[in-house]
């Protein structure tokens, strides 16, 4: 594969794991391989000089392949670096200090992960004779975009269980058992809502949610739990949201 048969897609963002395609260097636009390499090198140097978080992906491109709806490097450079149109992402700062509350947020998310997993397991296990398994390992993760200012990032923890009751068990009995377990654990359980293929039982406690969804097609119930969304500044004040958001 020569450079003129290569498509470079440059991506930008404010975190290494949150990059969005911004512009391309398409080898078909160049007279020879050296010209492609020159623009790839120029693009990398310009982004590095401005401390922008970026990478690029390459793929083979045939002469007849459709064009990607992204500006070329030269179009993007003229628009953003020469004409001054905002790029939409901020450069990586010289220093990226850990915000106050960051460590407390991490401890809270870990505790929330353990507590929510236990609540899901108890609710799923309340279904008599059901086969129960965890279908999504509970984990904390960022919600929304990454940021060069860590205090702006938001996180929550999620998990999921599946309960498959014995043959003949219907949604009314199964969801009643789940609702009983949730009530016993301090959850506020709403009335079930029925749609053509599902029966949904939502519940809430101190900003946490557990939603049990009965699938009429599969005769099973899937329980999904989420914690409140938090960020480091939530925990800056004494006590922070660690107390307010339960567990």
mmCIF file of C-alpha atoms in Angstrom, residues 15-154:
data_model
loop_
_atom_site.group_PDB
_atom_site.id
_atom_site.type_symbol
_atom_site.label_atom_id
_atom_site.label_comp_id
_atom_site.label_asym_id
_atom_site.label_seq_id
_atom_site.Cartn_x
_atom_site.Cartn_y
_atom_site.Cartn_z
ATOM 1 C CA UNK A 15 -8.905 13.235 26.362
ATOM 2 C CA UNK A 16 -6.930 10.443 24.734
ATOM 3 C CA UNK A 17 -9.968 8.151 24.893
ATOM 4 C CA UNK A 18 -12.436 10.717 23.538
ATOM 5 C CA UNK A 19 -11.308 11.803 20.066
ATOM 6 C CA UNK A 20 -13.506 12.840 17.127
ATOM 7 C CA UNK A 21 -12.537 12.844 13.422
ATOM 8 C CA UNK A 22 -11.641 16.386 12.337
ATOM 9 C CA UNK A 23 -9.879 16.291 8.954
ATOM 10 C CA UNK A 24 -8.208 13.956 6.472
ATOM 11 C CA UNK A 25 -5.125 13.600 4.366
ATOM 12 C CA UNK A 26 -6.360 11.595 1.382
ATOM 13 C CA UNK A 27 -3.544 10.139 -0.708
ATOM 14 C CA UNK A 28 -5.647 10.407 -3.865
ATOM 15 C CA UNK A 29 -5.321 14.199 -3.679
ATOM 16 C CA UNK A 30 -1.537 14.189 -4.079
ATOM 17 C CA UNK A 31 0.831 13.790 -7.030
ATOM 18 C CA UNK A 32 3.253 11.455 -5.239
ATOM 19 C CA UNK A 33 4.001 9.689 -1.952
ATOM 20 C CA UNK A 34 6.407 12.362 -0.750
ATOM 21 C CA UNK A 35 3.691 15.027 -0.960
ATOM 22 C CA UNK A 36 1.394 12.879 1.205
ATOM 23 C CA UNK A 37 4.126 12.388 3.796
ATOM 24 C CA UNK A 38 4.848 16.109 3.813
ATOM 25 C CA UNK A 39 1.261 17.042 4.673
ATOM 26 C CA UNK A 40 0.950 14.297 7.267
ATOM 27 C CA UNK A 41 4.126 15.579 8.909
ATOM 28 C CA UNK A 42 2.925 19.192 8.727
ATOM 29 C CA UNK A 43 -0.412 18.308 10.305
ATOM 30 C CA UNK A 44 1.227 16.372 13.132
ATOM 31 C CA UNK A 45 3.688 19.185 13.803
ATOM 32 C CA UNK A 46 0.959 21.856 13.848
ATOM 33 C CA UNK A 47 -1.199 19.895 16.288
ATOM 34 C CA UNK A 48 1.776 19.097 18.522
ATOM 35 C CA UNK A 49 2.896 22.741 18.522
ATOM 36 C CA UNK A 50 -0.563 23.803 19.735
ATOM 37 C CA UNK A 51 -0.608 21.054 22.392
ATOM 38 C CA UNK A 52 -3.800 19.585 20.972
ATOM 39 C CA UNK A 53 -4.681 16.025 21.981
ATOM 40 C CA UNK A 54 -4.808 14.153 18.688
ATOM 41 C CA UNK A 55 -4.036 10.980 16.800
ATOM 42 C CA UNK A 56 -4.719 9.594 13.348
ATOM 43 C CA UNK A 57 -5.953 6.359 11.830
ATOM 44 C CA UNK A 58 -4.945 4.991 8.450
ATOM 45 C CA UNK A 59 -6.737 2.771 5.971
ATOM 46 C CA UNK A 60 -6.348 1.725 2.361
ATOM 47 C CA UNK A 61 -8.416 3.739 -0.089
ATOM 48 C CA UNK A 62 -9.251 2.757 -3.653
ATOM 49 C CA UNK A 63 -9.411 5.391 -6.396
ATOM 50 C CA UNK A 64 -13.171 4.921 -6.810
ATOM 51 C CA UNK A 65 -14.025 4.839 -3.085
ATOM 52 C CA UNK A 66 -16.500 7.486 -1.828
ATOM 53 C CA UNK A 67 -15.056 10.530 -0.116
ATOM 54 C CA UNK A 68 -15.351 10.936 3.653
ATOM 55 C CA UNK A 69 -17.368 14.076 4.529
ATOM 56 C CA UNK A 70 -14.483 15.736 6.367
ATOM 57 C CA UNK A 71 -12.334 18.684 5.308
ATOM 58 C CA UNK A 72 -8.864 18.057 3.966
ATOM 59 C CA UNK A 73 -5.884 19.039 6.098
ATOM 60 C CA UNK A 74 -5.323 22.120 3.954
ATOM 61 C CA UNK A 75 -8.985 23.182 4.225
ATOM 62 C CA UNK A 76 -8.975 22.614 7.980
ATOM 63 C CA UNK A 77 -5.684 24.495 8.386
ATOM 64 C CA UNK A 78 -6.984 27.480 6.399
ATOM 65 C CA UNK A 79 -10.202 27.594 8.416
ATOM 66 C CA UNK A 80 -8.895 27.060 11.930
ATOM 67 C CA UNK A 81 -5.189 27.888 12.023
ATOM 68 C CA UNK A 82 -5.094 30.727 9.495
ATOM 69 C CA UNK A 83 -8.601 32.258 9.648
ATOM 70 C CA UNK A 84 -8.939 31.660 13.402
ATOM 71 C CA UNK A 85 -12.255 29.788 13.454
ATOM 72 C CA UNK A 86 -12.535 28.038 16.855
ATOM 73 C CA UNK A 87 -11.274 24.467 16.777
ATOM 74 C CA UNK A 88 -13.781 23.285 19.377
ATOM 75 C CA UNK A 89 -11.276 21.651 21.728
ATOM 76 C CA UNK A 90 -8.842 23.191 24.183
ATOM 77 C CA UNK A 91 -5.108 22.451 24.277
ATOM 78 C CA UNK A 92 -3.596 20.246 26.923
ATOM 79 C CA UNK A 93 -2.470 22.568 29.744
ATOM 80 C CA UNK A 94 1.129 22.760 30.903
ATOM 81 C CA UNK A 95 -0.044 21.245 34.189
ATOM 82 C CA UNK A 96 -3.166 19.190 34.849
ATOM 83 C CA UNK A 97 -3.538 19.147 38.635
ATOM 84 C CA UNK A 98 -5.767 16.621 40.335
ATOM 85 C CA UNK A 99 -8.827 18.587 41.481
ATOM 86 C CA UNK A 100 -9.937 18.699 45.078
ATOM 87 C CA UNK A 101 -12.456 15.932 45.643
ATOM 88 C CA UNK A 102 -11.010 13.662 42.920
ATOM 89 C CA UNK A 103 -9.805 10.959 45.312
ATOM 90 C CA UNK A 104 -13.023 11.136 47.334
ATOM 91 C CA UNK A 105 -14.977 10.746 44.106
ATOM 92 C CA UNK A 106 -12.984 7.632 43.242
ATOM 93 C CA UNK A 107 -13.654 6.096 46.656
ATOM 94 C CA UNK A 108 -17.344 6.948 46.403
ATOM 95 C CA UNK A 109 -17.624 5.399 42.929
ATOM 96 C CA UNK A 110 -15.986 2.203 44.152
ATOM 97 C CA UNK A 111 -18.336 1.972 47.118
ATOM 98 C CA UNK A 112 -21.305 2.776 44.879
ATOM 99 C CA UNK A 113 -20.199 0.014 42.500
ATOM 100 C CA UNK A 114 -20.135 -2.582 45.271
ATOM 101 C CA UNK A 115 -23.400 -1.427 46.840
ATOM 102 C CA UNK A 116 -25.304 -1.239 43.544
ATOM 103 C CA UNK A 117 -24.093 -4.678 42.488
ATOM 104 C CA UNK A 118 -25.371 -6.152 45.754
ATOM 105 C CA UNK A 119 -28.748 -4.452 45.275
ATOM 106 C CA UNK A 120 -29.074 -5.808 41.739
ATOM 107 C CA UNK A 121 -28.071 -9.296 42.840
ATOM 108 C CA UNK A 122 -30.633 -9.268 45.653
ATOM 109 C CA UNK A 123 -33.444 -8.078 43.387
ATOM 110 C CA UNK A 124 -32.631 -10.625 40.658
ATOM 111 C CA UNK A 125 -32.200 -13.380 43.238
ATOM 112 C CA UNK A 126 -35.688 -12.741 44.603
ATOM 113 C CA UNK A 127 -37.222 -14.440 41.546
ATOM 114 C CA UNK A 128 -38.141 -17.946 42.722
ATOM 115 C CA UNK A 129 -36.235 -20.699 40.942
ATOM 116 C CA UNK A 130 -34.655 -18.322 38.442
ATOM 117 C CA UNK A 131 -31.281 -18.736 36.812
ATOM 118 C CA UNK A 132 -29.465 -15.500 37.614
ATOM 119 C CA UNK A 133 -26.282 -14.149 36.100
ATOM 120 C CA UNK A 134 -24.463 -10.862 35.960
ATOM 121 C CA UNK A 135 -24.504 -9.677 32.352
ATOM 122 C CA UNK A 136 -22.547 -6.454 32.836
ATOM 123 C CA UNK A 137 -19.733 -6.214 35.328
ATOM 124 C CA UNK A 138 -20.455 -3.169 37.491
ATOM 125 C CA UNK A 139 -17.984 -0.420 36.735
ATOM 126 C CA UNK A 140 -17.512 3.308 37.063
ATOM 127 C CA UNK A 141 -17.007 5.247 33.857
ATOM 128 C CA UNK A 142 -17.068 8.748 32.504
ATOM 129 C CA UNK A 143 -20.371 10.162 31.292
ATOM 130 C CA UNK A 144 -20.115 12.702 28.503
ATOM 131 C CA UNK A 145 -16.987 14.181 26.960
ATOM 132 C CA UNK A 146 -13.480 14.111 28.292
ATOM 133 C CA UNK A 147 -12.004 17.417 29.384
ATOM 134 C CA UNK A 148 -8.569 18.968 29.822
ATOM 135 C CA UNK A 149 -10.007 20.264 33.116
ATOM 136 C CA UNK A 150 -10.558 17.081 35.128
ATOM 137 C CA UNK A 151 -13.045 18.750 37.477
ATOM 138 C CA UNK A 152 -15.428 19.102 34.505
ATOM 139 C CA UNK A 153 -15.611 15.363 33.827
ATOM 140 C CA UNK A 154 -18.649 13.457 35.111
#
